[in-house]
CSV table of C-alpha atoms and ligand atoms in Angstrom, one decimal:
chain,number,residue,atom,x,y,z
N,1,MET,CA,109.1,109.9,83.7
N,2,ASP,CA,107.2,111.4,80.8
N,3,LYS,CA,107.7,108.0,79.7
N,4,LEU,CA,106.7,106.5,82.6
N,5,VAL,CA,103.7,108.9,82.4
N,6,SER,CA,102.7,107.8,79.0
N,7,LEU,CA,103.1,103.5,79.5
N,8,ALA,CA,101.4,104.5,82.9
N,9,LYS,CA,98.0,105.4,80.5
N,10,ARG,CA,98.6,102.8,77.7
N,11,ARG,CA,99.0,99.5,80.1
N,12,GLY,CA,95.9,100.6,82.7
N,13,PHE,CA,97.9,101.0,84.9
N,14,VAL,CA,97.0,104.9,85.8
N,15,PHE,CA,94.3,107.7,84.0
N,16,GLN,CA,93.9,111.6,84.7
N,17,SER,CA,90.7,111.9,86.9
N,18,SER,CA,87.4,112.6,84.5
N,19,GLU,CA,89.8,112.7,81.4
N,20,VAL,CA,86.5,113.0,78.9
N,21,TYR,CA,86.1,116.6,80.7
N,22,GLY,CA,90.0,117.8,80.4
N,23,GLY,CA,90.8,116.3,83.5
N,24,LEU,CA,91.3,117.8,87.3
N,25,GLY,CA,94.3,118.6,88.5
N,26,SER,CA,96.4,116.4,90.1
N,27,VAL,CA,93.5,114.2,90.5
N,28,TRP,CA,94.3,110.8,88.9
N,29,ASP,CA,92.0,107.1,89.0
N,30,TYR,CA,93.6,103.5,89.2
N,31,GLY,CA,93.3,101.3,86.1
N,32,PRO,CA,93.4,97.6,86.4
N,33,LEU,CA,96.7,97.1,86.7
N,34,GLY,CA,97.5,100.1,88.9
N,35,VAL,CA,94.3,99.2,90.8
N,36,GLU,CA,96.1,95.8,91.5
N,37,LEU,CA,99.6,96.7,91.7
N,38,LYS,CA,98.6,99.6,94.9
N,39,ARG,CA,96.9,96.6,96.1
N,40,ASN,CA,100.1,94.6,96.7
N,41,VAL,CA,101.6,97.6,98.0
N,42,LYS,CA,98.8,97.7,100.3
N,43,ASP,CA,98.7,94.7,101.1
N,44,ARG,CA,102.4,94.1,101.8
N,45,TRP,CA,102.6,97.2,104.0
N,46,TRP,CA,99.3,95.6,105.9
N,47,ARG,CA,100.6,92.1,106.5
N,48,SER,CA,104.3,93.3,107.3
N,49,LEU,CA,102.7,95.4,110.6
N,50,VAL,CA,99.5,93.6,111.0
N,51,HIS,CA,99.5,90.5,110.2
N,52,ALA,CA,103.1,89.4,111.0
N,53,ARG,CA,103.3,90.8,114.0
N,54,ASP,CA,101.8,90.7,118.2
N,55,ASP,CA,101.9,94.0,119.0
N,56,ILE,CA,100.2,95.7,116.3
N,57,GLU,CA,96.0,96.2,115.6
N,58,GLY,CA,94.3,97.3,112.4
N,59,LEU,CA,91.2,99.8,112.2
N,60,ASP,CA,89.4,101.5,109.4
N,61,ALA,CA,88.0,105.2,110.5
N,62,ALA,CA,86.0,107.3,109.2
N,63,ILE,CA,86.9,110.2,106.6
N,64,LEU,CA,84.8,112.9,107.9
N,65,MET,CA,85.5,113.3,111.8
N,66,HIS,CA,84.7,115.6,114.3
N,67,PRO,CA,85.2,119.4,113.7
N,68,LYS,CA,86.9,119.9,117.4
N,69,VAL,CA,89.5,116.7,116.1
N,70,TRP,CA,91.5,119.3,113.5
N,71,GLU,CA,91.2,121.4,116.5
N,72,ALA,CA,92.4,120.0,118.7
N,73,SER,CA,95.5,118.5,116.6
N,74,GLY,CA,96.1,121.8,115.2
N,75,HIS,CA,95.0,121.7,111.8
N,76,VAL,CA,92.7,124.5,112.0
N,77,ALA,CA,95.8,126.6,113.4
N,78,GLY,CA,98.6,125.2,111.6
N,79,PHE,CA,98.1,123.5,108.5
N,80,THR,CA,99.2,126.0,106.7
N,81,ASP,CA,100.9,127.1,103.7
N,82,PRO,CA,102.6,130.1,102.8
N,83,MET,CA,101.5,131.8,99.8
N,84,VAL,CA,101.6,134.9,97.5
N,85,ASP,CA,99.4,135.8,95.1
N,86,CYS,CA,100.3,137.3,91.7
N,87,ARG,CA,97.4,140.6,91.2
N,88,THR,CA,98.4,140.3,87.1
N,89,CYS,CA,98.2,136.7,86.1
N,90,LYS,CA,96.5,135.4,89.3
N,91,GLY,CA,98.6,132.5,89.7
N,92,ARG,CA,98.9,131.5,93.6
N,93,PHE,CA,102.3,129.7,94.1
N,94,ARG,CA,103.9,128.9,97.4
N,95,ALA,CA,106.4,131.5,99.0
N,96,ASP,CA,108.5,129.1,100.3
N,97,LYS,CA,109.0,127.0,96.5
N,98,LEU,CA,109.3,130.0,94.6
N,99,ALA,CA,112.1,129.1,93.0
N,100,ASP,CA,110.7,126.3,91.7
N,101,ALA,CA,107.5,128.1,90.2
N,102,LYS,CA,107.1,129.3,86.9
N,103,CYS,CA,105.0,132.2,86.3
N,104,ALA,CA,102.6,132.8,83.4
N,105,GLN,CA,103.3,136.1,81.5
N,106,LYS,CA,106.0,135.0,78.6
N,107,PRO,CA,108.8,134.6,78.0
N,108,SER,CA,107.6,132.3,81.7
N,109,LYS,CA,110.2,132.9,85.2
N,110,ILE,CA,110.7,132.3,88.3
N,111,PRO,CA,108.2,134.4,89.6
N,112,GLY,CA,108.1,138.2,90.8
N,113,GLU,CA,111.0,137.7,87.9
N,114,HIS,CA,109.0,139.0,85.0
N,115,THR,CA,108.7,143.1,84.9
N,116,ALA,CA,105.1,142.3,85.0
N,117,CYS,CA,104.2,140.1,87.9
N,118,ASP,CA,103.0,142.0,90.8
N,119,LEU,CA,103.7,139.7,94.2
N,120,THR,CA,101.4,140.2,97.6
N,121,GLU,CA,103.0,139.6,100.7
N,122,PRO,CA,102.8,136.0,102.0
N,123,ARG,CA,99.3,134.5,103.6
N,124,LEU,CA,99.0,131.8,105.5
N,125,PHE,CA,96.5,129.3,103.0
N,126,ASN,CA,95.0,126.2,105.2
N,127,LEU,CA,94.9,123.2,103.0
N,128,MET,CA,92.2,121.2,104.4
N,129,PHE,CA,89.5,120.9,101.9
N,130,LYS,CA,86.5,121.9,104.4
N,131,THR,CA,82.6,120.6,103.3
N,132,PHE,CA,78.9,120.6,105.2
N,133,MET,CA,77.6,118.4,107.2
N,134,GLY,CA,73.5,118.1,106.3
N,135,PRO,CA,71.3,119.9,104.6
N,136,VAL,CA,72.6,124.4,106.6
N,137,GLU,CA,75.5,125.4,105.0
N,138,ASP,CA,76.8,127.6,108.2
N,139,THR,CA,80.1,128.1,110.2
N,140,ALA,CA,78.1,124.9,112.5
N,141,ALA,CA,77.8,122.7,109.8
N,142,VAL,CA,81.9,122.7,109.5
N,143,VAL,CA,83.6,119.7,108.5
N,144,TYR,CA,87.4,118.4,107.0
N,145,LEU,CA,88.0,115.5,104.8
N,146,ARG,CA,90.6,114.2,106.7
N,147,PRO,CA,94.6,115.6,106.4
N,148,GLU,CA,96.0,112.9,107.5
N,149,THR,CA,94.3,109.1,108.9
N,150,ALA,CA,96.8,109.5,112.3
N,151,GLN,CA,94.0,111.4,113.8
N,152,GLY,CA,91.6,108.3,113.7
N,153,ILE,CA,93.3,106.1,115.3
N,154,TYR,CA,94.6,108.9,118.5
N,155,VAL,CA,90.7,109.1,118.3
N,156,ASN,CA,90.4,105.8,119.0
N,157,TYR,CA,92.9,104.5,121.2
N,158,LEU,CA,91.9,103.5,124.1
N,159,ASN,CA,88.9,101.8,122.3
N,160,VAL,CA,91.3,99.6,120.8
N,161,LEU,CA,93.1,98.8,123.9
N,162,ASN,CA,90.2,98.5,125.6
N,163,SER,CA,89.3,95.6,123.0
N,164,SER,CA,92.0,93.9,122.2
N,165,ARG,CA,94.6,92.2,124.9
N,166,GLN,CA,97.1,94.9,123.8
N,167,LYS,CA,99.0,96.6,126.8
N,168,ILE,CA,101.7,99.2,126.0
N,169,PRO,CA,104.1,99.0,124.0
N,170,PHE,CA,101.6,98.4,121.0
N,171,GLY,CA,100.2,100.1,117.8
N,172,ILE,CA,97.4,100.7,115.7
N,173,ALA,CA,98.0,100.8,111.5
N,174,GLN,CA,95.2,101.8,109.4
N,175,ILE,CA,95.0,102.8,105.3
N,176,GLY,CA,93.0,104.8,103.8
N,177,LYS,CA,92.2,108.6,102.2
N,178,ALA,CA,93.4,111.8,103.0
N,179,PHE,CA,93.1,115.4,101.6
N,180,ARG,CA,95.1,117.9,101.0
N,181,ASN,CA,94.2,121.0,98.5
N,182,GLU,CA,97.8,121.0,98.0
N,183,ILE,CA,99.1,124.5,95.8
N,184,THR,CA,101.6,122.8,94.6
N,185,PRO,CA,100.7,119.7,93.0
N,186,GLY,CA,102.5,117.9,90.1
N,187,ASN,CA,104.6,114.8,89.4
N,188,PHE,CA,102.6,112.4,88.3
N,189,ILE,CA,100.8,110.3,91.7
N,190,PHE,CA,103.8,111.5,94.1
N,191,ARG,CA,101.8,114.6,95.1
N,192,THR,CA,97.9,115.0,94.9
N,193,ARG,CA,95.5,116.3,96.6
N,194,GLU,CA,94.0,113.3,97.1
N,195,PHE,CA,95.5,110.2,98.0
N,196,GLU,CA,95.8,107.1,100.1
N,197,GLN,CA,98.6,106.6,103.7
N,198,MET,CA,99.5,104.1,105.4
N,199,GLU,CA,100.1,104.7,108.8
N,200,MET,CA,101.1,103.4,111.7
N,201,GLN,CA,101.0,104.7,115.0
N,202,PHE,CA,102.5,103.0,118.2
N,203,PHE,CA,102.2,103.8,121.3
N,204,VAL,CA,105.0,103.6,124.3
N,205,ARG,CA,105.9,104.6,127.8
N,206,PRO,CA,107.8,108.1,128.0
N,207,GLY,CA,111.3,107.7,128.4
N,208,SER,CA,111.4,104.3,125.9
N,209,ASP,CA,110.2,106.5,122.8
N,210,MET,CA,113.8,107.9,121.5
N,211,GLU,CA,114.4,103.5,121.4
N,212,TRP,CA,111.1,102.4,120.1
N,213,PHE,CA,111.9,105.3,116.9
N,214,GLU,CA,115.0,104.4,116.1
N,215,GLN,CA,113.5,100.5,115.4
N,216,TRP,CA,110.6,101.7,113.3
N,217,ARG,CA,113.2,103.9,111.3
N,218,ALA,CA,115.3,100.4,111.0
N,219,ILE,CA,111.6,98.6,110.0
N,220,ARG,CA,110.3,101.1,107.5
N,221,MET,CA,113.7,101.3,106.1
N,222,GLN,CA,114.3,97.2,105.4
N,223,TRP,CA,110.6,97.2,104.2
N,224,HIS,CA,111.1,99.7,100.9
N,225,LEU,CA,114.4,97.5,100.2
N,226,ASP,CA,112.4,94.2,100.7
N,227,LEU,CA,110.3,95.6,98.4
N,228,GLY,CA,113.0,95.4,95.9
N,229,LEU,CA,114.0,99.4,95.5
N,230,THR,CA,117.8,100.0,94.5
N,231,PRO,CA,119.3,100.4,98.0
N,232,SER,CA,121.6,103.5,96.4
N,233,LYS,CA,118.4,105.7,95.7
N,234,LEU,CA,116.6,105.6,99.3
N,235,ARG,CA,118.6,107.8,102.1
N,236,TRP,CA,117.4,108.6,104.8
N,237,HIS,CA,116.5,112.7,105.3
N,238,GLU,CA,116.3,114.1,109.2
N,239,HIS,CA,114.3,117.5,109.5
N,240,GLY,CA,116.0,120.6,111.2
N,241,PRO,CA,114.6,122.9,113.8
N,242,GLY,CA,112.9,124.7,111.1
N,243,GLU,CA,111.4,122.0,109.5
N,244,LEU,CA,110.1,119.7,112.0
N,245,ALA,CA,105.8,119.7,111.9
N,246,HIS,CA,104.3,121.3,114.1
N,247,TYR,CA,103.5,117.7,115.6
N,248,ALA,CA,107.0,116.4,115.8
N,249,LYS,CA,109.4,115.7,118.3
N,250,ALA,CA,112.1,114.4,115.9
N,251,ALA,CA,112.0,113.5,112.3
N,252,TYR,CA,113.3,111.5,109.1
N,253,ASP,CA,112.3,110.9,106.3
N,254,ILE,CA,112.6,108.0,103.7
N,255,GLU,CA,113.8,109.6,100.9
N,256,TYR,CA,113.9,108.3,97.3
N,257,GLU,CA,116.4,109.8,94.6
N,258,PHE,CA,113.4,110.4,91.7
N,259,SER,CA,114.1,111.8,88.3
N,260,PHE,CA,112.7,115.3,89.6
N,261,GLY,CA,115.5,115.0,92.9
N,262,TRP,CA,114.9,113.4,96.2
N,263,GLN,CA,111.7,113.5,97.4
N,264,GLU,CA,109.8,112.2,100.8
N,265,ILE,CA,108.1,108.9,100.5
N,266,GLU,CA,107.9,108.0,104.3
N,267,GLY,CA,107.9,110.3,107.5
N,268,VAL,CA,109.0,108.5,111.1
N,269,HIS,CA,107.8,111.2,113.3
N,270,ASN,CA,108.4,110.9,117.1
N,271,ARG,CA,105.3,112.5,118.4
N,272,GLY,CA,105.9,112.8,122.3
N,273,ASP,CA,102.4,112.6,123.6
N,274,PHE,CA,101.1,116.0,121.9
N,275,ASP,CA,98.5,114.0,120.0
N,276,LEU,CA,96.8,112.6,122.7
N,277,GLY,CA,97.5,115.6,125.1
N,278,ARG,CA,95.8,118.0,122.8
N,279,HIS,CA,92.6,115.5,122.5
N,280,GLN,CA,92.2,115.0,126.2
N,281,GLU,CA,92.6,118.3,126.8
N,282,HIS,CA,90.3,119.2,124.3
N,283,SER,CA,87.2,116.7,124.9
N,284,GLY,CA,87.6,117.4,128.2
N,285,LYS,CA,88.4,112.9,128.4
N,286,LYS,CA,91.2,111.2,130.2
N,287,LEU,CA,93.3,109.6,127.8
N,288,GLU,CA,95.8,107.8,130.0
N,289,TYR,CA,97.1,104.5,130.7
N,290,PHE,CA,97.2,102.8,133.6
N,291,GLU,CA,99.8,100.5,133.9
N,292,GLN,CA,99.5,97.7,135.6
N,293,ALA,CA,102.8,96.3,136.1
N,294,SER,CA,104.0,99.5,138.1
N,295,GLY,CA,100.0,100.7,139.2
N,296,GLU,CA,101.6,104.2,137.4
N,297,ARG,CA,99.2,106.0,135.0
N,298,TYR,CA,100.8,108.5,132.1
N,299,LEU,CA,99.4,109.9,128.8
N,300,PRO,CA,102.0,107.2,126.1
N,301,TYR,CA,104.4,108.9,123.5
N,302,ILE,CA,103.9,108.2,119.7
N,303,VAL,CA,106.2,106.8,117.2
N,304,GLU,CA,104.5,107.5,114.0
N,305,THR,CA,105.6,105.1,110.5
N,306,SER,CA,103.8,107.4,107.9
N,307,ALA,CA,103.7,106.1,104.0
N,308,GLY,CA,101.9,107.2,100.9
N,309,ALA,CA,100.5,104.2,98.8
N,310,ASP,CA,100.1,105.8,96.1
N,311,ARG,CA,103.7,107.4,96.1
N,312,VAL,CA,105.6,104.1,97.2
N,313,THR,CA,103.3,102.8,93.9
N,314,LEU,CA,105.2,105.5,91.8
N,315,THR,CA,108.7,105.0,93.4
N,316,VAL,CA,108.3,101.0,92.4
N,317,MET,CA,106.6,102.0,89.0
N,318,ALA,CA,110.0,104.6,88.9
N,319,ASP,CA,112.6,102.3,90.3
N,320,ALA,CA,111.7,99.2,88.0
N,321,TYR,CA,111.5,100.8,84.3
N,322,ARG,CA,114.3,100.0,82.7
N,323,GLU,CA,114.7,99.9,78.4
N,324,GLU,CA,117.2,97.4,77.3
N,325,GLU,CA,118.6,97.3,73.8
N,326,VAL,CA,118.0,93.4,72.8
N,327,GLU,CA,118.5,92.6,68.7
N,328,GLY,CA,118.6,95.8,67.7
N,329,GLU,CA,115.1,97.1,69.2
N,330,VAL,CA,114.6,98.5,72.6
N,331,ARG,CA,113.0,96.0,75.0
N,332,VAL,CA,110.6,98.2,77.8
N,333,VAL,CA,111.0,96.6,81.1
N,334,LEU,CA,109.1,97.2,85.1
N,335,GLY,CA,111.3,95.0,86.6
N,336,PHE,CA,108.4,94.3,89.7
N,337,HIS,CA,109.2,91.9,92.6
N,338,PRO,CA,106.8,89.3,91.3
N,339,ALA,CA,105.2,89.5,95.2
N,340,ILE,CA,103.8,93.2,93.7
N,341,ALA,CA,103.9,92.5,90.0
N,342,PRO,CA,100.3,93.4,89.4
N,343,MET,CA,100.7,90.3,86.8
N,344,LYS,CA,102.2,86.6,88.0
N,345,ALA,CA,102.0,84.7,84.7
N,346,ALA,CA,100.9,85.0,81.7
N,347,VAL,CA,100.2,81.8,79.3
N,348,LEU,CA,100.7,81.9,76.0
N,349,PRO,CA,99.5,79.5,73.0
N,350,LEU,CA,102.0,79.3,70.4
N,351,THR,CA,99.6,78.7,67.9
N,352,LYS,CA,95.5,78.7,67.7
N,353,LYS,CA,95.0,75.2,66.2
N,354,ASP,CA,95.9,72.0,66.9
N,355,GLY,CA,94.9,71.3,70.2
N,356,LEU,CA,97.0,74.4,71.6
N,357,PRO,CA,94.7,76.2,73.0
N,358,GLU,CA,92.6,74.1,74.9
N,359,VAL,CA,95.9,73.3,76.7
N,360,ALA,CA,96.5,76.7,77.5
N,361,ASP,CA,92.9,77.7,78.6
N,362,ALA,CA,92.9,74.6,80.7
N,363,LEU,CA,96.4,75.9,82.0
N,364,TYR,CA,95.0,79.6,81.9
N,365,HIS,CA,92.1,79.1,84.5
N,366,ASP,CA,93.8,76.5,86.9
N,367,LEU,CA,96.5,79.9,87.9
N,368,LYS,CA,94.0,82.6,87.1
N,369,ARG,CA,92.1,80.8,90.7
N,370,ARG,CA,95.3,81.6,92.4
N,371,VAL,CA,97.1,84.5,91.6
N,372,PRO,CA,96.0,87.3,88.7
N,373,THR,CA,97.1,85.4,85.2
N,374,PHE,CA,97.3,87.6,81.8
N,375,TYR,CA,95.7,84.8,78.3
N,376,ASP,CA,97.4,86.1,75.4
N,377,ASP,CA,97.3,84.4,72.2
N,378,GLY,CA,97.6,87.0,69.7
N,379,GLY,CA,100.6,88.1,67.6
N,380,ALA,CA,103.9,86.5,67.6
N,381,ILE,CA,105.2,85.2,70.2
N,382,GLY,CA,108.2,87.6,70.7
N,383,ARG,CA,106.1,90.9,71.1
N,384,ARG,CA,103.4,88.9,73.6
N,385,TYR,CA,106.6,88.2,75.4
N,386,ARG,CA,107.3,92.3,75.4
N,387,ARG,CA,103.9,92.7,76.1
N,388,GLN,CA,103.8,91.5,79.4
N,389,ASP,CA,107.8,92.4,79.9
N,390,GLU,CA,106.2,95.9,79.5
N,391,ILE,CA,103.8,95.4,82.5
N,392,GLY,CA,106.0,93.6,84.4
N,393,THR,CA,104.6,90.1,84.5
N,394,PRO,CA,107.5,87.8,85.6
N,395,TRP,CA,106.9,84.5,84.2
N,396,CYS,CA,104.9,83.9,80.9
N,397,PHE,CA,104.6,79.5,80.5
N,398,THR,CA,104.1,78.7,76.7
N,399,VAL,CA,102.2,76.2,75.6
N,400,ASP,CA,103.4,74.0,71.9
N,401,HIS,CA,103.1,71.0,70.2
N,402,ASP,CA,105.9,69.5,72.4
N,403,THR,CA,103.7,70.5,75.5
N,404,LEU,CA,100.6,67.6,73.4
N,405,VAL,CA,103.7,65.2,72.8
N,406,ASP,CA,105.3,65.2,76.8
N,407,ARG,CA,103.5,67.1,79.0
N,408,THR,CA,106.0,70.5,79.9
N,409,VAL,CA,106.2,73.6,79.1
N,410,THR,CA,108.3,76.6,78.4
N,411,VAL,CA,108.6,78.9,81.1
N,412,ARG,CA,110.5,82.6,79.8
N,413,HIS,CA,111.8,84.5,82.6
N,414,ARG,CA,111.2,88.6,82.1
N,415,ASP,CA,114.1,89.9,83.7
N,416,SER,CA,117.3,87.2,82.1
N,417,MET,CA,114.5,86.0,79.3
N,418,GLN,CA,116.2,82.9,79.5
N,419,GLN,CA,114.0,79.7,79.0
N,420,GLU,CA,113.5,76.3,80.1
N,421,ARG,CA,111.0,73.5,80.6
N,422,ILE,CA,109.0,71.9,83.4
N,423,GLY,CA,106.2,70.1,83.7
N,424,LEU,CA,102.3,71.6,83.1
N,425,ASP,CA,101.1,69.9,86.6
N,426,GLN,CA,104.1,71.8,88.2
N,427,VAL,CA,103.2,74.5,87.2
N,428,VAL,CA,101.3,76.0,89.8
N,429,ALA,CA,103.2,75.4,92.7
N,430,TRP,CA,105.9,76.3,90.6
N,431,VAL,CA,104.9,80.1,90.2
N,432,ALA,CA,103.1,79.8,94.1
N,433,ALA,CA,107.3,78.4,95.6
N,434,ARG,CA,108.6,81.6,93.8
N,435,LEU,CA,106.6,84.4,95.7
N,436,GLU,CA,107.0,82.8,98.7
N,437,GLU,CA,110.6,83.6,98.2
U,1,GAP,N1,100.4,111.9,109.7
U,1,GAP,C1,101.9,112.6,109.3
U,1,GAP,C2,101.2,113.1,107.9
U,1,GAP,O1,100.6,112.8,107.6
U,1,GAP,P1,103.6,113.8,105.9
U,1,GAP,O2,104.8,113.6,106.0
U,1,GAP,O3,102.6,115.1,106.0
U,1,GAP,O4,102.7,112.8,107.4
U,1,GAP,C3,102.8,111.1,105.8
U,1,GAP,O5,102.7,112.7,104.9
U,1,GAP,C4,103.7,110.3,103.7
U,1,GAP,O6,102.1,110.9,103.2
U,1,GAP,C5,104.2,111.1,103.1
U,1,GAP,O7,105.5,110.8,103.3
U,1,GAP,C6,103.8,111.0,101.4
U,1,GAP,O8,104.3,109.4,101.0
U,1,GAP,C7,102.2,111.2,101.9
U,1,GAP,N2,101.5,111.9,101.6
U,1,GAP,C8,101.7,113.4,101.8
U,1,GAP,N3,101.1,114.2,101.0
U,1,GAP,C9,100.5,113.9,100.0
U,1,GAP,C10,100.1,114.6,98.6
U,1,GAP,N4,99.8,115.2,98.4
U,1,GAP,N5,100.0,113.5,97.8
U,1,GAP,C11,100.5,112.1,97.8
U,1,GAP,N6,100.9,111.4,98.9
U,1,GAP,C12,101.1,112.4,100.1
């Protein structure tokens, strides 16, 4: 992880937020390559759910919502972690994760184990960020930064249903920011206080929910496999009765094996009619669905798939990172699936003279109009290949003196390092064809 964090900063994937001021705890900014990578992850998710299917619509709800939403959803009362405070070092720790924590006393130990530790009883701590809307900072003006995007979907479900041609079963998908005042954030962009979720809520007839739940489990696992993640590093974790969130009837996590252990990257939840039932009760508005075929009215059940865009981005980076020994030197490679690689191609003129830069420049602009492409004319060609390996560029196109004679270029493949010649005028179609594979 240390190597990945250092590479991420050096090559412009992820920077610490407000670094010049010493950084802001567990908040991160995406640099030029990181923003491309994360956007590719989100686009792939969106395309697979909203564009490729007939039964899912997209939505972009606001972050700020009526405060009653969070009372109805159970977040005001229930979105809490049990915390203990140390009266000596003023540290605050999750009561259920004490064994993973370290206290500030030296030598550092598990909180409570040092003679100087003086821990309080566990107290519940709400994870929602609170702020005030309008000029007056009183309780009537409190609003929350949403801790999940899902609620924006529930309160809009009838709007979407009535304005589209959907019938139940159908889904609504949304990608957006969420905020949680996590007490034990960490592991780089794995657990942060500001993050993005990719959530899809599928509305189904009660009774068909477990069948849809199983279908969605299979679809979501396949999506991660199609990203190119190592199959043996993915597994399911079923939530036992003590683990289920307040809204869930059944829940499974997709877990990935990071260097810091197996961790959740996506949750698939059967939320039953908990959410629509609560919003119906708290708003006083009927949220039932009228099924024309049967003439019945019912509150749909909801099957949710909820993934973190930052967490999946970290997962693809961690999974792609490898070091290999090549001719006595270490080669660092980010072996991304080409579809999510931030740069798809690099154009490298072998030398800066003899007319090679002109040909390379034309090819570069031709490619760049279609896909993110890098131009590099500095240093030995081997070094330039290594620089592209490190950021995961699948293909480098080298323009050399033969190009001027036979109008061909060398394609150098990132993973195998093999090279082949193709026609200069075939390059754009060659890349497009491989990106479709
Ligand atoms: N709507 C259901 C929900 O929010 P969750 O299990 O709390 O469920 C879903 O979160 C996903 O959101 C997680 O699997 C994870 O990928 C991402 N996530 C949650 N908290 C996060 C955090 N503090 N930092 C980054 N990602 C987070």
